[in-house]
Structure formats: structure tokens, C-alpha cells
PDB file of C-alpha atoms in Angstrom:
ATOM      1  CA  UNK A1500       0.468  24.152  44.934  1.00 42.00           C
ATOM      2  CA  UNK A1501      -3.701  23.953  46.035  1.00 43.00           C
ATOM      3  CA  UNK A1502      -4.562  21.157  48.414  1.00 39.00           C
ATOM      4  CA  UNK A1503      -6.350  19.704  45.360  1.00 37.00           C
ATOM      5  CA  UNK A1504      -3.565  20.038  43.166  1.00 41.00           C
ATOM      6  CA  UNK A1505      -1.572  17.724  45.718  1.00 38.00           C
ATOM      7  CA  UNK A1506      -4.343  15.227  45.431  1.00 38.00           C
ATOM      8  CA  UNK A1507      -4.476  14.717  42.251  1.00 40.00           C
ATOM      9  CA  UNK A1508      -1.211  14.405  41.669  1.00 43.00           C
ATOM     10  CA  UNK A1509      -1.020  11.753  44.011  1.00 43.00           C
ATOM     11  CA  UNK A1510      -3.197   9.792  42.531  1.00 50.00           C
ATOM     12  CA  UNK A1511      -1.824   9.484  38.487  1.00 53.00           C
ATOM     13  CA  UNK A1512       0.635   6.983  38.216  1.00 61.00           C
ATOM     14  CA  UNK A1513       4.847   8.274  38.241  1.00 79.00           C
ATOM     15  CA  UNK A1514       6.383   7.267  35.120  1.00 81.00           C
ATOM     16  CA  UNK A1515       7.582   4.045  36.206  1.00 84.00           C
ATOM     17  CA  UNK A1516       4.682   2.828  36.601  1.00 84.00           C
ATOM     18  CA  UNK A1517       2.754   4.453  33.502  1.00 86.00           C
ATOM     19  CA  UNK A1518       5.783   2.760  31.729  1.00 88.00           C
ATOM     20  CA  UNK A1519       5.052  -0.631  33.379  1.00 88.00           C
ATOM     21  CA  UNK A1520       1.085  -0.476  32.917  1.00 88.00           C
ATOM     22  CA  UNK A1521       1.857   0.239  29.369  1.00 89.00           C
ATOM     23  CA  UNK A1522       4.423  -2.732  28.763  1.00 88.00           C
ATOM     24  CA  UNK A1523       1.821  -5.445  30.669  1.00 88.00           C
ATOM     25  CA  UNK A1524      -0.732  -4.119  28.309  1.00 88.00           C
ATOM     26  CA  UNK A1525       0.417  -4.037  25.081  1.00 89.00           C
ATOM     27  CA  UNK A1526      -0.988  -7.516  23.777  1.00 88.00           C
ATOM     28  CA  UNK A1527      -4.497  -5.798  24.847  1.00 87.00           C
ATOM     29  CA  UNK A1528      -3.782  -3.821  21.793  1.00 89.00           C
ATOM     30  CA  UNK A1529      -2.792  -6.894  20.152  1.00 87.00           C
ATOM     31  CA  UNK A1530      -6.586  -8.353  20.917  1.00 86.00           C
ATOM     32  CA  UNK A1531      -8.195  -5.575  20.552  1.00 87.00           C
ATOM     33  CA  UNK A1532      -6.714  -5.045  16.809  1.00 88.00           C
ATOM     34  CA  UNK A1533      -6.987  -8.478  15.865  1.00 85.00           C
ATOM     35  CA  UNK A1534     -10.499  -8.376  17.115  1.00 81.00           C
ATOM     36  CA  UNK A1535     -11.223  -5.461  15.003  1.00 82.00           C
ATOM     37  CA  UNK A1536      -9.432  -6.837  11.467  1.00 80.00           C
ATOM     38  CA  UNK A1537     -11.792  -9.563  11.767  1.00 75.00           C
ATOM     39  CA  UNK A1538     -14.823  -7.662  11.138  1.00 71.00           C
ATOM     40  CA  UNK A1539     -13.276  -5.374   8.664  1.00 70.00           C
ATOM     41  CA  UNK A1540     -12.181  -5.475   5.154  1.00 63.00           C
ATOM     42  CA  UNK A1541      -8.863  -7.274   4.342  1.00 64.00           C
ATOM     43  CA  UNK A1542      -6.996  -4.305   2.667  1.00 63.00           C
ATOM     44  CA  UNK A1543      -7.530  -2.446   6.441  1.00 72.00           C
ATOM     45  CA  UNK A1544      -3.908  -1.858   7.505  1.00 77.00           C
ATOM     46  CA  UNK A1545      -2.700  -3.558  10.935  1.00 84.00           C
ATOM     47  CA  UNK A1546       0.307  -1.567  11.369  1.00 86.00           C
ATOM     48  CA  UNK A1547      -2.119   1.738  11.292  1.00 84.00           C
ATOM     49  CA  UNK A1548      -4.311   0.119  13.800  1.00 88.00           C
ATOM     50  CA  UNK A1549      -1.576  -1.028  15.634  1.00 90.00           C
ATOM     51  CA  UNK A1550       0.273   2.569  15.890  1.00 91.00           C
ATOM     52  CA  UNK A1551      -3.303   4.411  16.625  1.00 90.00           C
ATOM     53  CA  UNK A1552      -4.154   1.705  19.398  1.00 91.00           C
ATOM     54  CA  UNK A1553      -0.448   1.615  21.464  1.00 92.00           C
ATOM     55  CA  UNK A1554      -0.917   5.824  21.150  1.00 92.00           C
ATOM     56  CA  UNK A1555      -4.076   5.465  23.148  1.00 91.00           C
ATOM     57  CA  UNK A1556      -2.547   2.753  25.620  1.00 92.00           C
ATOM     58  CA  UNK A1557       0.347   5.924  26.266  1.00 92.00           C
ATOM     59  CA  UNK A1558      -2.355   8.115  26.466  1.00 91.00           C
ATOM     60  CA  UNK A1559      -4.620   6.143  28.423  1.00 89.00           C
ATOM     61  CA  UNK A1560      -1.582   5.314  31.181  1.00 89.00           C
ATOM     62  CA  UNK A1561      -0.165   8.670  31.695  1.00 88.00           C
ATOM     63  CA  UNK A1562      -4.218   9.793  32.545  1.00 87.00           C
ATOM     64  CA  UNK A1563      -4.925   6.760  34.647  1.00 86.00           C
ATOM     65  CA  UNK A1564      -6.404   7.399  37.782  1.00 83.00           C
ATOM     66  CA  UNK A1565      -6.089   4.237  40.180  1.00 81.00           C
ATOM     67  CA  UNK A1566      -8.315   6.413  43.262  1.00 79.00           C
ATOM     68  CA  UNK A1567     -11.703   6.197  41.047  1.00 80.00           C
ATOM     69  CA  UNK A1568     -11.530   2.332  41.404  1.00 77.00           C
ATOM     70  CA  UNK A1569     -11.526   1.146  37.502  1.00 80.00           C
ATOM     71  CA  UNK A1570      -9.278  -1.787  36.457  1.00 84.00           C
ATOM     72  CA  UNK A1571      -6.513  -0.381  34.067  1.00 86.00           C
ATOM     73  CA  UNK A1572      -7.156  -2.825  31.565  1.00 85.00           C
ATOM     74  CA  UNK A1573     -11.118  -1.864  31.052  1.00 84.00           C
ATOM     75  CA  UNK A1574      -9.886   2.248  31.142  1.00 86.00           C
ATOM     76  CA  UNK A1575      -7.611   1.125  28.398  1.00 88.00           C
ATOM     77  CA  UNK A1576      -9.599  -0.899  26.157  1.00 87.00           C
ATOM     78  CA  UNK A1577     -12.206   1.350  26.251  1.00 87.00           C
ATOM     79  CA  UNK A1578     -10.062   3.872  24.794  1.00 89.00           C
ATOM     80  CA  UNK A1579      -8.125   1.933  22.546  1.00 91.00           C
ATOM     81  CA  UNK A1580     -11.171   0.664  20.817  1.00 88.00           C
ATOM     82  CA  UNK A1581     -12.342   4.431  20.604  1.00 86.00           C
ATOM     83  CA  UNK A1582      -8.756   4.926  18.999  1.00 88.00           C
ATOM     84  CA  UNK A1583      -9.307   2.354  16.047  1.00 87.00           C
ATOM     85  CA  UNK A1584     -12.625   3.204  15.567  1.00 83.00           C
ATOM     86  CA  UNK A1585     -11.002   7.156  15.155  1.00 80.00           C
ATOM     87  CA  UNK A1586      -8.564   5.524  12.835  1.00 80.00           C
ATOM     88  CA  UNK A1587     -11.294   3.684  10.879  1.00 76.00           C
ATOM     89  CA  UNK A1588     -13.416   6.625   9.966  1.00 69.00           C
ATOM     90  CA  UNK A1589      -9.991   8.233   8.968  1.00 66.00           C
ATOM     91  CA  UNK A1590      -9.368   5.415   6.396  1.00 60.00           C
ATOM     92  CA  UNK A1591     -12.943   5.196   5.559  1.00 51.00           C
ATOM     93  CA  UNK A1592     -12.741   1.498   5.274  1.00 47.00           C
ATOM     94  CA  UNK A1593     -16.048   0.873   4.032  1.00 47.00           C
ATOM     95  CA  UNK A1594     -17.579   3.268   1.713  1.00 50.00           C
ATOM     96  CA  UNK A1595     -21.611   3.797   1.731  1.00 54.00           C
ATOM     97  CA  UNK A1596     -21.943   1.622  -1.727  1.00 58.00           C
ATOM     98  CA  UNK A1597     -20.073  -0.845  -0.630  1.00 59.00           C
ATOM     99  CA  UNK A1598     -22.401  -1.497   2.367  1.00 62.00           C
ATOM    100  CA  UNK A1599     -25.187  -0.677  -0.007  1.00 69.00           C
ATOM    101  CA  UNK A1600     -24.187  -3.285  -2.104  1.00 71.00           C
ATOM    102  CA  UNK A1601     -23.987  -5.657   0.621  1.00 72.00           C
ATOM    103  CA  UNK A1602     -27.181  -5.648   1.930  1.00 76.00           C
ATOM    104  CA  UNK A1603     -28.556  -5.608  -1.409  1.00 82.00           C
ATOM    105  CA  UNK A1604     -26.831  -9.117  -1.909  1.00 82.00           C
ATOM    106  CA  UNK A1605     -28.086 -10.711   2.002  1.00 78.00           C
ATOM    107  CA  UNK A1606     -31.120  -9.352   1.068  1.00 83.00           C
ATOM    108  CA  UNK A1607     -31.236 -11.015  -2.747  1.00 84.00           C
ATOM    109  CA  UNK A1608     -29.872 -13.801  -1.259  1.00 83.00           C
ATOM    110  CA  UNK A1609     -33.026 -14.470   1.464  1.00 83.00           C
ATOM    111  CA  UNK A1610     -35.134 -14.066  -1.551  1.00 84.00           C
ATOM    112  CA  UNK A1611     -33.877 -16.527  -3.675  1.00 84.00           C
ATOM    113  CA  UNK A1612     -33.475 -19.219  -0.939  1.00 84.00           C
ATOM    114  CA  UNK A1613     -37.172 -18.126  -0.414  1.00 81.00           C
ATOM    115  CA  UNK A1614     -38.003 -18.912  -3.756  1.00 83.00           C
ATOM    116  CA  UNK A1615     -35.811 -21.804  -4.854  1.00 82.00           C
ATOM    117  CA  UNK A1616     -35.936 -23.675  -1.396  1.00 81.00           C
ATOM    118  CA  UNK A1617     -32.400 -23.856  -1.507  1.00 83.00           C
ATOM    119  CA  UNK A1618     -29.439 -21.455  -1.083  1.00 83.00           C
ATOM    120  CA  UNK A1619     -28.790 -19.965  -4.806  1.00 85.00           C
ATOM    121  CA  UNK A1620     -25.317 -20.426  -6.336  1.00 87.00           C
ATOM    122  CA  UNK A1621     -22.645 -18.102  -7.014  1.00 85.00           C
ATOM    123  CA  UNK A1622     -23.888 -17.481 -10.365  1.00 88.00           C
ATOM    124  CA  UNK A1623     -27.619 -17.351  -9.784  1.00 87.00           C
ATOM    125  CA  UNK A1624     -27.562 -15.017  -7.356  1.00 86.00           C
ATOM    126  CA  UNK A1625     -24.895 -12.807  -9.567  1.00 85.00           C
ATOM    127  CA  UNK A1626     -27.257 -13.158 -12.604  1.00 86.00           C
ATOM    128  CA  UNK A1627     -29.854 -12.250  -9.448  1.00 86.00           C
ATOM    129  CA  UNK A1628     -28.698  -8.585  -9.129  1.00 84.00           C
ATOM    130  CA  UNK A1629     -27.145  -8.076 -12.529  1.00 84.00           C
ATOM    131  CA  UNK A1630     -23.545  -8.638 -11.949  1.00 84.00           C
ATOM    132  CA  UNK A1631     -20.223 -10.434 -12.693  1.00 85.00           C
ATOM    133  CA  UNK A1632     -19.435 -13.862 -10.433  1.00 83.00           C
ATOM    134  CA  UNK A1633     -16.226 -11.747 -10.026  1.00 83.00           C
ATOM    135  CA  UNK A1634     -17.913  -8.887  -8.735  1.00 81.00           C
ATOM    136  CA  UNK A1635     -20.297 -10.791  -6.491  1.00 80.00           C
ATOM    137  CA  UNK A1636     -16.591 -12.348  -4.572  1.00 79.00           C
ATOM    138  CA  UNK A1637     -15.531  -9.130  -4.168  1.00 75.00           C
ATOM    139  CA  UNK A1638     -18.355  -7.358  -2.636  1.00 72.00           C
ATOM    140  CA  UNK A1639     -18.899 -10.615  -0.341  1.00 71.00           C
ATOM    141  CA  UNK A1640     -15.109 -10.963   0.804  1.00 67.00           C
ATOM    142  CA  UNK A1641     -15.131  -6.918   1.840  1.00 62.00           C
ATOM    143  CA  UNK A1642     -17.912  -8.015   4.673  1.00 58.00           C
ATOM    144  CA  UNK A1643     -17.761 -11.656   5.639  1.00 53.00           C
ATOM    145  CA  UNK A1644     -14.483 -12.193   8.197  1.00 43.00           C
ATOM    146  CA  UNK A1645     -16.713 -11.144  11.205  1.00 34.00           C
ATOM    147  CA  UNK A1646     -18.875 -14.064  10.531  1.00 35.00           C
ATOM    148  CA  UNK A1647     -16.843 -16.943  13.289  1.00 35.00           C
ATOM    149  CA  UNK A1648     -16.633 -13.537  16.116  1.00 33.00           C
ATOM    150  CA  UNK A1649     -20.386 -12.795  15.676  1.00 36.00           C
ATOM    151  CA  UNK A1650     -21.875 -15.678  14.870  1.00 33.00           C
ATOM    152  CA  UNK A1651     -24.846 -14.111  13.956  1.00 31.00           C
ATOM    153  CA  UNK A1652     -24.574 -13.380   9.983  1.00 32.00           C
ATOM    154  CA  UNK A1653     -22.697 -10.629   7.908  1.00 32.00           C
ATOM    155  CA  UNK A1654     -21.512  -7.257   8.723  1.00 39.00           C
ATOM    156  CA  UNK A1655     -21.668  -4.962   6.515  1.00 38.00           C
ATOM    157  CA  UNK A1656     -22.970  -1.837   9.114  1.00 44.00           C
ATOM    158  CA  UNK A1657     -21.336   1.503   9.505  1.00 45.00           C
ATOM    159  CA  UNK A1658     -17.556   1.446  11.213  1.00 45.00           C
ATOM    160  CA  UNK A1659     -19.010   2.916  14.660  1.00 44.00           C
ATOM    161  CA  UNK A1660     -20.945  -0.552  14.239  1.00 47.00           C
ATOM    162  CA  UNK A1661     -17.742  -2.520  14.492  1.00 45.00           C
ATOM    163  CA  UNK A1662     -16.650  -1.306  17.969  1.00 45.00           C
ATOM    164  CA  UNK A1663     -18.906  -0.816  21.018  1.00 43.00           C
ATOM    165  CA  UNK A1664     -18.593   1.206  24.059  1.00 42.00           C
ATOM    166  CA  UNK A1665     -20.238  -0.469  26.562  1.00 46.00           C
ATOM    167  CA  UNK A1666     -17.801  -2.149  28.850  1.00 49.00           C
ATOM    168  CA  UNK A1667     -18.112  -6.116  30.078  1.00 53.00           C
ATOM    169  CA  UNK A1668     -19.123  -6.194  33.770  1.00 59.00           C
ATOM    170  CA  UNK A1669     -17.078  -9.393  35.883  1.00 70.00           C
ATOM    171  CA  UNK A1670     -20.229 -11.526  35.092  1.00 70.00           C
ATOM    172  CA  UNK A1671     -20.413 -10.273  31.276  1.00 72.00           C
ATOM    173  CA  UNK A1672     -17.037 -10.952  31.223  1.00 75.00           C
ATOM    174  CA  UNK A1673     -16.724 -14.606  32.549  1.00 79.00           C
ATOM    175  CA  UNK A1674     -19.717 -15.312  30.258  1.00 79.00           C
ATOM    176  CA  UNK A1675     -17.707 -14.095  27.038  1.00 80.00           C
ATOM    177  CA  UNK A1676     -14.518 -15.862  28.258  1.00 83.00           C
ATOM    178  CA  UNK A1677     -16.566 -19.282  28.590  1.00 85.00           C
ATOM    179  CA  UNK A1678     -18.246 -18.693  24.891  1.00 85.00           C
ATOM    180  CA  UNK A1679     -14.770 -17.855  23.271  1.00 86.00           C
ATOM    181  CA  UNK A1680     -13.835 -21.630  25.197  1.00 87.00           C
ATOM    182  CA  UNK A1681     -16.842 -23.138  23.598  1.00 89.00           C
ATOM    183  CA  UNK A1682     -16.017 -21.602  20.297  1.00 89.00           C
ATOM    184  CA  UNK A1683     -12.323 -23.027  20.335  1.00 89.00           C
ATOM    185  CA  UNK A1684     -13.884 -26.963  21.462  1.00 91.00           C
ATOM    186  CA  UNK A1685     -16.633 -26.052  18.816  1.00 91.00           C
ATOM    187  CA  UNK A1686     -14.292 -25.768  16.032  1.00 92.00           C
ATOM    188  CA  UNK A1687     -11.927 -29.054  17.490  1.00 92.00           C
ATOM    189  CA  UNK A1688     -15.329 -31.034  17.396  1.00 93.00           C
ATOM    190  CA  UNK A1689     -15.844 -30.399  13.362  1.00 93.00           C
ATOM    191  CA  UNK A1690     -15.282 -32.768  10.579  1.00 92.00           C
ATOM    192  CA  UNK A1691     -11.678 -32.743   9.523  1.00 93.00           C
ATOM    193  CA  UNK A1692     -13.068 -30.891   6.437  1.00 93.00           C
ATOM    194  CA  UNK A1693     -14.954 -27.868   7.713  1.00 93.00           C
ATOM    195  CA  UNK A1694     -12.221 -27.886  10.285  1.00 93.00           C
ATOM    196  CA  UNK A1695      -9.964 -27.399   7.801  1.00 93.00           C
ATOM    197  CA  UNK A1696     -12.279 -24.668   5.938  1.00 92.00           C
ATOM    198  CA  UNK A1697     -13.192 -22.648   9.118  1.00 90.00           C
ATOM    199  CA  UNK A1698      -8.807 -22.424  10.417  1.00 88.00           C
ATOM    200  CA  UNK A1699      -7.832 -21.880   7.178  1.00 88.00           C
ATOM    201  CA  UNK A1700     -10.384 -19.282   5.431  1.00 86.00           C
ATOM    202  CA  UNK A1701     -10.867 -16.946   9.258  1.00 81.00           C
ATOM    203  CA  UNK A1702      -8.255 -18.550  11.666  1.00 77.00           C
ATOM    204  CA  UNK A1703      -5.417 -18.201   9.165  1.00 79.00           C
ATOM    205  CA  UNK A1704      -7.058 -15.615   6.287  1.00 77.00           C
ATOM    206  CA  UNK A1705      -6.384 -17.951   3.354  1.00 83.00           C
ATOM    207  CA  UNK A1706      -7.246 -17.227   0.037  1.00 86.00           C
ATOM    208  CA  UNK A1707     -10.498 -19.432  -0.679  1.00 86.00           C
ATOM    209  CA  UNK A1708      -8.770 -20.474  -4.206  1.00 88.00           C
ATOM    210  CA  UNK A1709      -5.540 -21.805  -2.041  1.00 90.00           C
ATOM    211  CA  UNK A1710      -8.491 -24.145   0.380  1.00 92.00           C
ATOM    212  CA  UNK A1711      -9.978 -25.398  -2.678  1.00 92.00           C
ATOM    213  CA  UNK A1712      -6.712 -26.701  -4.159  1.00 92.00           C
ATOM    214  CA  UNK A1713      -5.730 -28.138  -1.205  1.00 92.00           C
ATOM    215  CA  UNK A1714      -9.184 -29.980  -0.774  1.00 93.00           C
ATOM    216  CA  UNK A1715      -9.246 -31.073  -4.710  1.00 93.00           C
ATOM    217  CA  UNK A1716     -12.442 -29.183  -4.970  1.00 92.00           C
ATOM    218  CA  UNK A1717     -13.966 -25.845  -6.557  1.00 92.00           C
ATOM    219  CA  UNK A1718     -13.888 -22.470  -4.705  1.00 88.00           C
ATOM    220  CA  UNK A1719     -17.966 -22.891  -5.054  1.00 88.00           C
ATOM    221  CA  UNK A1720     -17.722 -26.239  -2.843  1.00 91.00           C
ATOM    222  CA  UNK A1721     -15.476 -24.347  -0.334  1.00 90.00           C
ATOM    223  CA  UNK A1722     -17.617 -21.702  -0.337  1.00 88.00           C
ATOM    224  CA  UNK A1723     -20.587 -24.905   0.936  1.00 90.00           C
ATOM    225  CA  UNK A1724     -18.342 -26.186   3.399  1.00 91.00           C
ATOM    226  CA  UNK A1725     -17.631 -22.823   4.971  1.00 90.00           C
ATOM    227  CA  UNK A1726     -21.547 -22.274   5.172  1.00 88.00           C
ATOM    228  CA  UNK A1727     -21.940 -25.856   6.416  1.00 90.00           C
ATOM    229  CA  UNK A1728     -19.322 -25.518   9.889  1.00 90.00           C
ATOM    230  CA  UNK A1729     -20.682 -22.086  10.225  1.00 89.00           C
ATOM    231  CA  UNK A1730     -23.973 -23.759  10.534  1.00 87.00           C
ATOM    232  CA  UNK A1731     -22.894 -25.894  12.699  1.00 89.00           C
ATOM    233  CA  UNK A1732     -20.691 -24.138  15.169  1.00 90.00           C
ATOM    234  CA  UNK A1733     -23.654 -21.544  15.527  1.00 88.00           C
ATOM    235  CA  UNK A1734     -26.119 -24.659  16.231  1.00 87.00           C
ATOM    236  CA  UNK A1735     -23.386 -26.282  18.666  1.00 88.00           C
ATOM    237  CA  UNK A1736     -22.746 -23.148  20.966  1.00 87.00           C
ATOM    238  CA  UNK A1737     -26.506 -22.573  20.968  1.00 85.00           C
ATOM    239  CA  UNK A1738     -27.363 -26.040  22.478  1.00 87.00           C
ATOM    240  CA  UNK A1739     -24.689 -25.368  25.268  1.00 84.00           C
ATOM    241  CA  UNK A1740     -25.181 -21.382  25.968  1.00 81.00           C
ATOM    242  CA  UNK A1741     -28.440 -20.321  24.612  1.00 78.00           C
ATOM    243  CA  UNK A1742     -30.817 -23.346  24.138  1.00 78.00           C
ATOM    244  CA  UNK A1743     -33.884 -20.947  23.786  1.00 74.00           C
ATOM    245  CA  UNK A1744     -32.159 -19.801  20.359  1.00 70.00           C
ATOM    246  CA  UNK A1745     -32.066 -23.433  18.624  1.00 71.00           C
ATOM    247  CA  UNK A1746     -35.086 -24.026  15.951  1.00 58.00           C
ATOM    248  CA  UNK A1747     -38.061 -25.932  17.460  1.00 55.00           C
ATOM    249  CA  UNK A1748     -37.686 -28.711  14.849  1.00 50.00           C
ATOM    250  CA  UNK A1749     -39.506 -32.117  14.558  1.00 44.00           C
ATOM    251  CA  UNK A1750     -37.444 -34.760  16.067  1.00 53.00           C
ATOM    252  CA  UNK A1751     -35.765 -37.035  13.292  1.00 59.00           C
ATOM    253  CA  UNK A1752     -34.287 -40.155  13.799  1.00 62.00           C
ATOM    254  CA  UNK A1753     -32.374 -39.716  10.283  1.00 74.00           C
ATOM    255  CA  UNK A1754     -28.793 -39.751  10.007  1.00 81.00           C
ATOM    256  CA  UNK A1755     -27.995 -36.370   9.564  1.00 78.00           C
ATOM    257  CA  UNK A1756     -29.950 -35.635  12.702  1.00 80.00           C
ATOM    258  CA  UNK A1757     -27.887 -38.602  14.389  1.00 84.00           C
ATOM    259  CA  UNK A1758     -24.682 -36.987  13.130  1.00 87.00           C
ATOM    260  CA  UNK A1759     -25.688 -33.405  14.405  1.00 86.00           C
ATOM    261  CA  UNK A1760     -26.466 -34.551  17.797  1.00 87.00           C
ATOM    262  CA  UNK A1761     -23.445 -36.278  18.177  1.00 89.00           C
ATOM    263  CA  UNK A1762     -21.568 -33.167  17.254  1.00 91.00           C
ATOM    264  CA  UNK A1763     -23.552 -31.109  19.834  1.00 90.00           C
ATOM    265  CA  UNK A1764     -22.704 -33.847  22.386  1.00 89.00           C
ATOM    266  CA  UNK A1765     -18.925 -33.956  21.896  1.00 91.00           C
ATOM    267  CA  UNK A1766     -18.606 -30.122  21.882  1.00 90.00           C
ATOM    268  CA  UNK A1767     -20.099 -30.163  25.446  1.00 87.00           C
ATOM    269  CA  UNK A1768     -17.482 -32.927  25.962  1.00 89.00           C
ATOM    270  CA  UNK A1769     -14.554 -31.641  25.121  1.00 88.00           C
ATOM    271  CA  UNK A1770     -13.677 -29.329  28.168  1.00 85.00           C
ATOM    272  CA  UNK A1771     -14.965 -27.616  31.377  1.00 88.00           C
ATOM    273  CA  UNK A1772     -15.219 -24.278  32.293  1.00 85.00           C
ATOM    274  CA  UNK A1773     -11.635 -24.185  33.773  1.00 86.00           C
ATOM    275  CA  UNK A1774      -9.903 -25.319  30.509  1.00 88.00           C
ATOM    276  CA  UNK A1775     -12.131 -23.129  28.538  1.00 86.00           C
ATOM    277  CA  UNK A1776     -11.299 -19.912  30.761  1.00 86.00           C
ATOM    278  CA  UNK A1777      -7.523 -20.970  29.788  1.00 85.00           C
ATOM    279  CA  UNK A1778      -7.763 -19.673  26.280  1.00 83.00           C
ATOM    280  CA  UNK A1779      -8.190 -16.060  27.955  1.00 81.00           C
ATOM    281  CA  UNK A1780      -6.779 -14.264  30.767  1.00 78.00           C
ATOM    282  CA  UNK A1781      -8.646 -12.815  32.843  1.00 75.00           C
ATOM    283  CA  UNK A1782      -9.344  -9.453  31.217  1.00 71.00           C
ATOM    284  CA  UNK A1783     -11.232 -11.951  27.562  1.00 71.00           C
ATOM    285  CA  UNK A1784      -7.776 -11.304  25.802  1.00 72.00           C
ATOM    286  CA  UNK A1785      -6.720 -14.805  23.716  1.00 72.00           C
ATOM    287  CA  UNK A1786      -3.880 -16.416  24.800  1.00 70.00           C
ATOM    288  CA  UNK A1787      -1.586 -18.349  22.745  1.00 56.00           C
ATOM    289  CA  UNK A1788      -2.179 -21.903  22.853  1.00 51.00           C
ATOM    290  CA  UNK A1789       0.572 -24.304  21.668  1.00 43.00           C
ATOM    291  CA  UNK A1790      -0.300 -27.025  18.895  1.00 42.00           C
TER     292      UNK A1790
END
């Protein structure tokens, strides 16, 4: 055996400890699956994500080179997401008219709001592009669960969209642990009714039909409430982390102003940044927080 041969032998993990690295990271998969259901359609099997992920953890362990100075967990993830996003153009989860479709509808739907001064209703902006109410649901549940990870609007890109490459540096990192915090005191801080909207329609992946009876209200109203907290958490993580990104609005001394600002003050309230670190370890994946 080459001097080189030696070295580099030396320096992959024996199969104890491959078999350890793998066991210590398997909820990364977990994260990094659940992360990636969210911002695709539901009929996108877990288990098949699941399988193609925990292949790339084996993978990624029995090729892990501690000498070149990379954390495990970042030379995982960044396979593992490569993995599911492999896995995703084998499903084809999202064909091209469905994501046609869907930027037909955001983009109907700006110019209706444009033109009635309000947002449009189920049924005029169905009767908008042509189609059944039915139809309109179905085109708009296929690309909305990414909406509370993003916070910045619909997804309805390409699947290499849904995962990037680029991997979190310690002070990207720390940032995106902190927001994930804010989101969590963001969503405590709602109403008891968009609370209820926002855990139940993305937290728990209720049907909207099984919210509405709950509430004693229509799907339609649901679908208002959801747009209301959404709204709203956006707003309230802006005036804490990005302040530059809130409207420049005319001060109001109206109520709804007064009720906003009070909402923006108690989600700054409701922790620090050492109990909102604590709903991630320290490589951003979720931990389990009891009730």
C-alpha cells in the first residue's frame, strides 16, 4: 500500500464510527424532509423522501473525511438535500402546467386586487381565469404549504427551486436559528383564531373544510383568516429582524393600528435570544418542544 493510500485511509471514519455519525444524525434527515414536504405538494410521499435521504446520510458517512475540516452535519445535509431533490425530479412532483397554472392565478390574483381594491373571492377570481371554484382549490393547495417557511408568498418554481446548495456559514446559521425562534413567539403572540388557523392548516396539515367546522365558519372565511396571521406574522418578524422591509405607512392612531402594534410589541416580548436558540440545536434542526 502507497504512502498516500495509508493517508487516506486514515482519515475516513472505521465503521464504528460511520455507524455512530449515522445514528446521531438521523433526525437531520427528519428536518431536512419535513423541511422539504412543506414546500411541496401534499400527495409527495415521506417514506420515499425518507428512504432516499437516510441512503445519502450512509453514503455521506462512509465518505466522510474529518482531515478537510467540515462539520459532519453540513457534509451531510448538503447531500441529503441533493438526495431529495434527486428523488423529486424522479417523482416529478410538480408538472410544468401545474406551475403554469399557478402563476397564472398569483398573477390574476394581483390584477384583480389591482382593480377591485380588495383581494377577489374564491369565485371571482375562478370566474377570473375561466374555471371551477373546485379547480381553483386544487391548483392553490398543490403550491401554498411553503408559505409559514418562506414567508415571502407562493411557490410554485421548478423542484431544483425547493432545495438550495449553498451552505449556512456559523453567522448565517445563528441568524436562521434566531428567525425560526421569532417565528415560533410570532405564532404564540396571534389571536386565538389565526392561531388556531396557522397550527392547524401548516403546523398540523388539516384539511381547511375540518378548520372551518371547528370555527363555525365557511372554508372562504378560513381561507381570510389564514391570509390575515400570514399578514401578520410576516409584518411581526419584519419589525424585529428586518425593519427596512416594513411599508413606510402614515402613522394612524386607529384601532387596528393600536392592535397591530401591540402585536409587534408582544412578539419582541415573548423571549430572548437564548430561549429562541432552544427550539434548534445547534446545527438549525427543530427540536421537539413539549406542550
Amino acid at each position: 500500500m502507497t504512502a498516500v493510500a495509508v493517508a487516506t485511509a486514515a482519515n475516513v471514519a472505521t465503521a464504528h464510527e460511520q455507524e455512530l455519525l449515522i445514528r446521531e444524525h438521523i433526525p437531520l434527515v427528519g428536518h431536512l424532509v419535513r423541511d422539504m414536504l412543506s414546500r411541496v405538494p401534499s400527495h409527495v410521499n415521506r417514506d420515499d423522501l425518507t428512504s432516499a435521504g437516510l441512503a445519502a446520510l450512509v453514503t455521506a458517512a462512509r465518505g466522510f473525511d474529518p482531515s478537510r475540516g467540515i462539520p459532519f452535519a453540513r457534509f451531510a445535509a448538503t447531500r441529503v438535500r441533493g438526495a431529495l431533490l434527486d428523488e423529486l425530479r424522479h417523482l416529478d412532483w410538480a408538472s410544468r402546467s401545474v406551475r403554469s397554472r399557478a402563476r397564472k392565478t398569483d398573477t390574476a390574483r394581483q390584477e384583480l386586487t389591482a382593480t377591485l381594491g380588495r383581494t377577489p373571492s374564491q369565485q371571482e377570481l375562478a370566474g377570473f381565469l375561466g374555471i371551477a371554484v373546485d379547480e381553483l382549490k386544487e391548483v392553490e393547495d398543490d403550491v401554498q404549504r411553503a408559505v409559514v417557511l418562506s414567508l415571502q408568498g407562493f411557490t410554485t418554481g421548478a423542484a431544483e427551486d425547493m432545495v438550495t446548495e449553498r451552505t449556512a456559514g456559523p453567522e448565517d446559521l445563528l441568524l436562521h436559528r434566531e428567525r425560526i425562534g421569532y417565528l415560533h413567539d410570532a405564532i404564540a403572540a396571534l389571536p386565538d383564531r389565526l392561531r388556531t388557523v396557522v397550527n392547524g392548516y401548516f403546523m398540523q396539515e388539516r384539511p381547511m373544510a375540518t378548520i372551518a367546522a371547528e370555527l363555525g365558519v365557511t372554508e372562504s372565511r378560513v381561507s381570510q383568516l389564514r391570509a390575515e396571521a400570514l399578514t401578520l406574522l410576516r409584518d411581526g418578524l419584519n419589525t424585529h429582524l428586518d425593519p427596512e422591509l416594513m411599508e413606510r405607512k402614515d402613522k394612524k392612531d386607529g384601532c387596528v393600528a393600536r392592535r397591530r402594534a401591540s402585536y409587534y410589541q408582544e412578539v419582541g416580548s415573548l423571549g430572548n435570544l437564548h430561549t429562541r436558540l432552544a427550539f434548534t440545536d445547534q446545527h438549525g434542526v427543530p427540536i421537539a418542544i413539549a406542550a
